[in-house]
mmCIF file with all atom_site columns, C-alpha atoms in Angstrom:
data_model
loop_
_atom_site.group_PDB
_atom_site.id
_atom_site.type_symbol
_atom_site.label_atom_id
_atom_site.label_alt_id
_atom_site.label_comp_id
_atom_site.label_asym_id
_atom_site.label_entity_id
_atom_site.label_seq_id
_atom_site.pdbx_PDB_ins_code
_atom_site.Cartn_x
_atom_site.Cartn_y
_atom_site.Cartn_z
_atom_site.occupancy
_atom_site.B_iso_or_equiv
_atom_site.pdbx_formal_charge
_atom_site.auth_seq_id
_atom_site.auth_comp_id
_atom_site.auth_asym_id
_atom_site.auth_atom_id
_atom_site.pdbx_PDB_model_num
ATOM 1   C CA . MET A 1 1   ? 9.804   -4.260  11.831  1.00 0.00 ? 254 MET A CA 1
ATOM 2   C CA . GLU A 1 2   ? 11.490  -4.697  8.491   1.00 0.00 ? 255 GLU A CA 1
ATOM 3   C CA . GLN A 1 3   ? 15.079  -3.528  8.073   1.00 0.00 ? 256 GLN A CA 1
ATOM 4   C CA . ILE A 1 4   ? 15.379  -0.597  5.670   1.00 0.00 ? 257 ILE A CA 1
ATOM 5   C CA . ASP A 1 5   ? 17.815  -1.042  2.789   1.00 0.00 ? 258 ASP A CA 1
ATOM 6   C CA . TYR A 1 6   ? 19.257  2.459   2.595   1.00 0.00 ? 259 TYR A CA 1
ATOM 7   C CA . LYS A 1 7   ? 21.457  1.555   -0.395  1.00 0.00 ? 260 LYS A CA 1
ATOM 8   C CA . PHE A 1 8   ? 18.280  0.714   -2.300  1.00 0.00 ? 261 PHE A CA 1
ATOM 9   C CA . ILE A 1 9   ? 16.682  4.004   -1.282  1.00 0.00 ? 262 ILE A CA 1
ATOM 10  C CA . ASP A 1 10  ? 19.827  5.908   -2.237  1.00 0.00 ? 263 ASP A CA 1
ATOM 11  C CA . GLN A 1 11  ? 19.659  4.279   -5.674  1.00 0.00 ? 264 GLN A CA 1
ATOM 12  C CA . VAL A 1 12  ? 15.975  5.213   -6.041  1.00 0.00 ? 265 VAL A CA 1
ATOM 13  C CA . LEU A 1 13  ? 16.830  8.786   -5.085  1.00 0.00 ? 266 LEU A CA 1
ATOM 14  C CA . ALA A 1 14  ? 19.700  8.830   -7.591  1.00 0.00 ? 267 ALA A CA 1
ATOM 15  C CA . ASP A 1 15  ? 17.401  7.431   -10.295 1.00 0.00 ? 268 ASP A CA 1
ATOM 16  C CA . HIS A 1 16  ? 15.128  10.421  -9.687  1.00 0.00 ? 269 HIS A CA 1
ATOM 17  C CA . ALA A 1 17  ? 17.966  12.959  -9.324  1.00 0.00 ? 270 ALA A CA 1
ATOM 18  C CA . CYS A 1 18  ? 17.074  13.407  -5.634  1.00 0.00 ? 271 CYS A CA 1
ATOM 19  C CA . ASP A 1 19  ? 14.435  15.846  -6.922  1.00 0.00 ? 272 ASP A CA 1
ATOM 20  C CA . ALA A 1 20  ? 11.537  16.784  -4.627  1.00 0.00 ? 273 ALA A CA 1
ATOM 21  C CA . SER A 1 21  ? 9.291   17.155  -7.685  1.00 0.00 ? 274 SER A CA 1
ATOM 22  C CA . GLN A 1 22  ? 9.758   13.396  -8.203  1.00 0.00 ? 275 GLN A CA 1
ATOM 23  C CA . ILE A 1 23  ? 8.517   12.489  -4.703  1.00 0.00 ? 276 ILE A CA 1
ATOM 24  C CA . ILE A 1 24  ? 5.538   10.456  -5.952  1.00 0.00 ? 277 ILE A CA 1
ATOM 25  C CA . ALA A 1 25  ? 7.710   8.348   -8.241  1.00 0.00 ? 278 ALA A CA 1
ATOM 26  C CA . ILE A 1 26  ? 10.250  7.898   -5.439  1.00 0.00 ? 279 ILE A CA 1
ATOM 27  C CA . MET A 1 27  ? 7.559   6.705   -3.034  1.00 0.00 ? 280 MET A CA 1
ATOM 28  C CA . GLN A 1 28  ? 6.116   4.384   -5.692  1.00 0.00 ? 281 GLN A CA 1
ATOM 29  C CA . ASP A 1 29  ? 9.514   2.731   -6.132  1.00 0.00 ? 282 ASP A CA 1
ATOM 30  C CA . VAL A 1 30  ? 9.968   2.333   -2.385  1.00 0.00 ? 283 VAL A CA 1
ATOM 31  C CA . GLN A 1 31  ? 6.463   0.924   -1.956  1.00 0.00 ? 284 GLN A CA 1
ATOM 32  C CA . ALA A 1 32  ? 7.057   -1.512  -4.818  1.00 0.00 ? 285 ALA A CA 1
ATOM 33  C CA . LYS A 1 33  ? 9.940   -3.035  -2.840  1.00 0.00 ? 286 LYS A CA 1
ATOM 34  C CA . TYR A 1 34  ? 8.417   -3.062  0.646   1.00 0.00 ? 287 TYR A CA 1
ATOM 35  C CA . ARG A 1 35  ? 4.703   -3.258  -0.299  1.00 0.00 ? 288 ARG A CA 1
ATOM 36  C CA . TYR A 1 36  ? 4.139   -0.248  1.976   1.00 0.00 ? 289 TYR A CA 1
ATOM 37  C CA . LEU A 1 37  ? 5.916   2.963   2.951   1.00 0.00 ? 290 LEU A CA 1
ATOM 38  C CA . PRO A 1 38  ? 8.075   2.388   6.043   1.00 0.00 ? 291 PRO A CA 1
ATOM 39  C CA . LYS A 1 39  ? 8.140   5.457   8.307   1.00 0.00 ? 292 LYS A CA 1
ATOM 40  C CA . ASP A 1 40  ? 11.923  5.363   8.646   1.00 0.00 ? 293 ASP A CA 1
ATOM 41  C CA . ALA A 1 41  ? 12.247  5.327   4.860   1.00 0.00 ? 294 ALA A CA 1
ATOM 42  C CA . LEU A 1 42  ? 9.949   8.348   4.521   1.00 0.00 ? 295 LEU A CA 1
ATOM 43  C CA . ARG A 1 43  ? 11.976  10.288  7.099   1.00 0.00 ? 296 ARG A CA 1
ATOM 44  C CA . TYR A 1 44  ? 15.180  9.425   5.243   1.00 0.00 ? 297 TYR A CA 1
ATOM 45  C CA . ILE A 1 45  ? 13.711  10.426  1.871   1.00 0.00 ? 298 ILE A CA 1
ATOM 46  C CA . ALA A 1 46  ? 12.350  13.718  3.239   1.00 0.00 ? 299 ALA A CA 1
ATOM 47  C CA . ASP A 1 47  ? 15.769  14.576  4.627   1.00 0.00 ? 300 ASP A CA 1
ATOM 48  C CA . LYS A 1 48  ? 17.611  13.641  1.416   1.00 0.00 ? 301 LYS A CA 1
ATOM 49  C CA . VAL A 1 49  ? 15.324  15.576  -0.963  1.00 0.00 ? 302 VAL A CA 1
ATOM 50  C CA . GLY A 1 50  ? 15.031  18.547  1.381   1.00 0.00 ? 303 GLY A CA 1
ATOM 51  C CA . ILE A 1 51  ? 11.330  18.540  2.189   1.00 0.00 ? 304 ILE A CA 1
ATOM 52  C CA . SER A 1 52  ? 9.600   18.329  5.550   1.00 0.00 ? 305 SER A CA 1
ATOM 53  C CA . GLU A 1 53  ? 8.257   15.077  6.930   1.00 0.00 ? 306 GLU A CA 1
ATOM 54  C CA . SER A 1 54  ? 4.793   16.652  7.053   1.00 0.00 ? 307 SER A CA 1
ATOM 55  C CA . LYS A 1 55  ? 4.984   17.392  3.309   1.00 0.00 ? 308 LYS A CA 1
ATOM 56  C CA . ILE A 1 56  ? 5.943   13.801  2.432   1.00 0.00 ? 309 ILE A CA 1
ATOM 57  C CA . TYR A 1 57  ? 3.204   12.449  4.706   1.00 0.00 ? 310 TYR A CA 1
ATOM 58  C CA . GLY A 1 58  ? 0.747   14.864  3.103   1.00 0.00 ? 311 GLY A CA 1
ATOM 59  C CA . VAL A 1 59  ? 1.524   13.406  -0.315  1.00 0.00 ? 312 VAL A CA 1
ATOM 60  C CA . ALA A 1 60  ? 1.440   9.818   0.968   1.00 0.00 ? 313 ALA A CA 1
ATOM 61  C CA . THR A 1 61  ? -1.941  10.262  2.661   1.00 0.00 ? 314 THR A CA 1
ATOM 62  C CA . PHE A 1 62  ? -3.492  12.112  -0.282  1.00 0.00 ? 315 PHE A CA 1
ATOM 63  C CA . TYR A 1 63  ? -3.067  9.202   -2.706  1.00 0.00 ? 316 TYR A CA 1
ATOM 64  C CA . GLU A 1 64  ? -5.073  6.089   -1.863  1.00 0.00 ? 317 GLU A CA 1
ATOM 65  C CA . ASN A 1 65  ? -2.543  3.709   -3.420  1.00 0.00 ? 318 ASN A CA 1
ATOM 66  C CA . PHE A 1 66  ? 0.091   4.536   -0.806  1.00 0.00 ? 319 PHE A CA 1
ATOM 67  C CA . SER A 1 67  ? -0.030  2.507   2.387   1.00 0.00 ? 320 SER A CA 1
ATOM 68  C CA . PHE A 1 68  ? 1.638   2.798   5.790   1.00 0.00 ? 321 PHE A CA 1
ATOM 69  C CA . ASP A 1 69  ? 0.684   -0.778  6.635   1.00 0.00 ? 322 ASP A CA 1
ATOM 70  C CA . ALA A 1 70  ? 2.533   -3.770  5.249   1.00 0.00 ? 323 ALA A CA 1
ATOM 71  C CA . LYS A 1 71  ? 0.502   -5.568  2.608   1.00 0.00 ? 324 LYS A CA 1
ATOM 72  C CA . GLY A 1 72  ? 0.677   -9.115  1.397   1.00 0.00 ? 325 GLY A CA 1
ATOM 73  C CA . LYS A 1 73  ? 2.256   -10.170 -1.856  1.00 0.00 ? 326 LYS A CA 1
ATOM 74  C CA . TYR A 1 74  ? -1.235  -10.505 -3.335  1.00 0.00 ? 327 TYR A CA 1
ATOM 75  C CA . VAL A 1 75  ? -3.810  -7.786  -2.646  1.00 0.00 ? 328 VAL A CA 1
ATOM 76  C CA . ILE A 1 76  ? -7.412  -8.861  -3.157  1.00 0.00 ? 329 ILE A CA 1
ATOM 77  C CA . LYS A 1 77  ? -9.800  -5.938  -3.580  1.00 0.00 ? 330 LYS A CA 1
ATOM 78  C CA . VAL A 1 78  ? -13.473 -6.707  -3.058  1.00 0.00 ? 331 VAL A CA 1
ATOM 79  C CA . CYS A 1 79  ? -15.873 -4.181  -4.541  1.00 0.00 ? 332 CYS A CA 1
ATOM 80  C CA . ASP A 1 80  ? -18.536 -2.797  -2.218  1.00 0.00 ? 333 ASP A CA 1
ATOM 81  C CA . GLY A 1 81  ? -20.046 -0.355  -4.670  1.00 0.00 ? 334 GLY A CA 1
ATOM 82  C CA . THR A 1 82  ? -23.819 -0.260  -5.027  1.00 0.00 ? 335 THR A CA 1
ATOM 83  C CA . ALA A 1 83  ? -24.121 -2.900  -7.771  1.00 0.00 ? 336 ALA A CA 1
ATOM 84  C CA . CYS A 1 84  ? -21.713 -5.288  -6.066  1.00 0.00 ? 337 CYS A CA 1
ATOM 85  C CA . HIS A 1 85  ? -23.212 -4.743  -2.636  1.00 0.00 ? 338 HIS A CA 1
ATOM 86  C CA . VAL A 1 86  ? -26.726 -5.464  -3.928  1.00 0.00 ? 339 VAL A CA 1
ATOM 87  C CA . ARG A 1 87  ? -25.402 -8.587  -5.644  1.00 0.00 ? 340 ARG A CA 1
ATOM 88  C CA . LYS A 1 88  ? -23.914 -9.889  -2.381  1.00 0.00 ? 341 LYS A CA 1
ATOM 89  C CA . SER A 1 89  ? -20.266 -8.848  -2.366  1.00 0.00 ? 342 SER A CA 1
ATOM 90  C CA . MET A 1 90  ? -20.213 -8.883  1.440   1.00 0.00 ? 343 MET A CA 1
ATOM 91  C CA . PRO A 1 91  ? -20.729 -12.670 1.710   1.00 0.00 ? 344 PRO A CA 1
ATOM 92  C CA . VAL A 1 92  ? -17.801 -13.023 -0.723  1.00 0.00 ? 345 VAL A CA 1
ATOM 93  C CA . LEU A 1 93  ? -15.711 -10.780 1.546   1.00 0.00 ? 346 LEU A CA 1
ATOM 94  C CA . GLU A 1 94  ? -16.736 -12.763 4.632   1.00 0.00 ? 347 GLU A CA 1
ATOM 95  C CA . ALA A 1 95  ? -15.821 -16.037 2.870   1.00 0.00 ? 348 ALA A CA 1
ATOM 96  C CA . LEU A 1 96  ? -12.368 -14.643 2.042   1.00 0.00 ? 349 LEU A CA 1
ATOM 97  C CA . TYR A 1 97  ? -11.925 -13.527 5.640   1.00 0.00 ? 350 TYR A CA 1
ATOM 98  C CA . ALA A 1 98  ? -12.902 -16.977 6.897   1.00 0.00 ? 351 ALA A CA 1
ATOM 99  C CA . LYS A 1 99  ? -10.703 -18.858 4.432   1.00 0.00 ? 352 LYS A CA 1
ATOM 100 C CA . LEU A 1 100 ? -7.656  -16.684 5.101   1.00 0.00 ? 353 LEU A CA 1
ATOM 101 C CA . GLY A 1 101 ? -8.183  -16.140 8.842   1.00 0.00 ? 354 GLY A CA 1
ATOM 102 C CA . LEU A 1 102 ? -8.706  -12.405 8.425   1.00 0.00 ? 355 LEU A CA 1
ATOM 103 C CA . SER A 1 103 ? -11.209 -9.817  9.675   1.00 0.00 ? 356 SER A CA 1
ATOM 104 C CA . LYS A 1 104 ? -12.100 -6.148  9.327   1.00 0.00 ? 357 LYS A CA 1
ATOM 105 C CA . THR A 1 105 ? -9.229  -5.292  11.665  1.00 0.00 ? 358 THR A CA 1
ATOM 106 C CA . LYS A 1 106 ? -6.731  -7.920  10.454  1.00 0.00 ? 359 LYS A CA 1
ATOM 107 C CA . LYS A 1 107 ? -6.433  -7.499  6.692   1.00 0.00 ? 360 LYS A CA 1
ATOM 108 C CA . THR A 1 108 ? -3.138  -9.302  5.969   1.00 0.00 ? 361 THR A CA 1
ATOM 109 C CA . THR A 1 109 ? -2.245  -12.951 6.526   1.00 0.00 ? 362 THR A CA 1
ATOM 110 C CA . ASP A 1 110 ? 0.578   -13.742 8.945   1.00 0.00 ? 363 ASP A CA 1
ATOM 111 C CA . ASP A 1 111 ? 2.712   -15.159 6.124   1.00 0.00 ? 364 ASP A CA 1
ATOM 112 C CA . MET A 1 112 ? 2.358   -11.823 4.255   1.00 0.00 ? 365 MET A CA 1
ATOM 113 C CA . MET A 1 113 ? 0.941   -13.577 1.197   1.00 0.00 ? 366 MET A CA 1
ATOM 114 C CA . PHE A 1 114 ? -2.567  -12.020 1.068   1.00 0.00 ? 367 PHE A CA 1
ATOM 115 C CA . THR A 1 115 ? -4.215  -8.727  1.951   1.00 0.00 ? 368 THR A CA 1
ATOM 116 C CA . VAL A 1 116 ? -7.974  -8.318  1.563   1.00 0.00 ? 369 VAL A CA 1
ATOM 117 C CA . GLU A 1 117 ? -9.404  -4.807  1.139   1.00 0.00 ? 370 GLU A CA 1
ATOM 118 C CA . THR A 1 118 ? -12.738 -3.322  0.157   1.00 0.00 ? 371 THR A CA 1
ATOM 119 C CA . VAL A 1 119 ? -12.965 -0.662  -2.533  1.00 0.00 ? 372 VAL A CA 1
ATOM 120 C CA . SER A 1 120 ? -15.783 1.620   -3.633  1.00 0.00 ? 373 SER A CA 1
ATOM 121 C CA . CYS A 1 121 ? -15.816 0.543   -7.270  1.00 0.00 ? 374 CYS A CA 1
ATOM 122 C CA . LEU A 1 122 ? -13.821 -1.610  -9.661  1.00 0.00 ? 375 LEU A CA 1
ATOM 123 C CA . GLY A 1 123 ? -15.683 -0.428  -12.749 1.00 0.00 ? 376 GLY A CA 1
ATOM 124 C CA . ALA A 1 124 ? -17.142 -3.853  -13.494 1.00 0.00 ? 377 ALA A CA 1
ATOM 125 C CA . CYS A 1 125 ? -20.713 -3.284  -12.330 1.00 0.00 ? 378 CYS A CA 1
ATOM 126 C CA . GLY A 1 126 ? -22.148 -5.560  -15.011 1.00 0.00 ? 379 GLY A CA 1
ATOM 127 C CA . LEU A 1 127 ? -20.106 -8.436  -13.592 1.00 0.00 ? 380 LEU A CA 1
ATOM 128 C CA . ALA A 1 128 ? -21.071 -7.803  -9.962  1.00 0.00 ? 381 ALA A CA 1
ATOM 129 C CA . PRO A 1 129 ? -19.994 -8.915  -7.485  1.00 0.00 ? 382 PRO A CA 1
ATOM 130 C CA . ALA A 1 130 ? -16.432 -8.153  -8.534  1.00 0.00 ? 383 ALA A CA 1
ATOM 131 C CA . LEU A 1 131 ? -13.051 -8.607  -6.912  1.00 0.00 ? 384 LEU A CA 1
#
């Protein structure tokens, strides 16, 4: 488990005036540093801004870009939308898994360099398959 830098979090909170209405921006800054939202950090933030842990988790789970799992430095998103799927995006995904030693259950390399995820659409249907 990664050590939480509470001085960094205190600075993020100060940058956002420790304001509960800024919780999304606060979590974005924390995730930018750690590449996920550490549970201990969320508890600390909830306490400092005066909201419940359930409220902060509600916000974090509502937005797809927030993650509770550590991600690699580089996140590769493979489209599995209809156009990409029909144009064989799954063999591309399987090739990435094989090359990086990943699977459906193990999405991040041990060296924390790469995370491979599937997404519903990247908006590049004409270029399918897209990643």
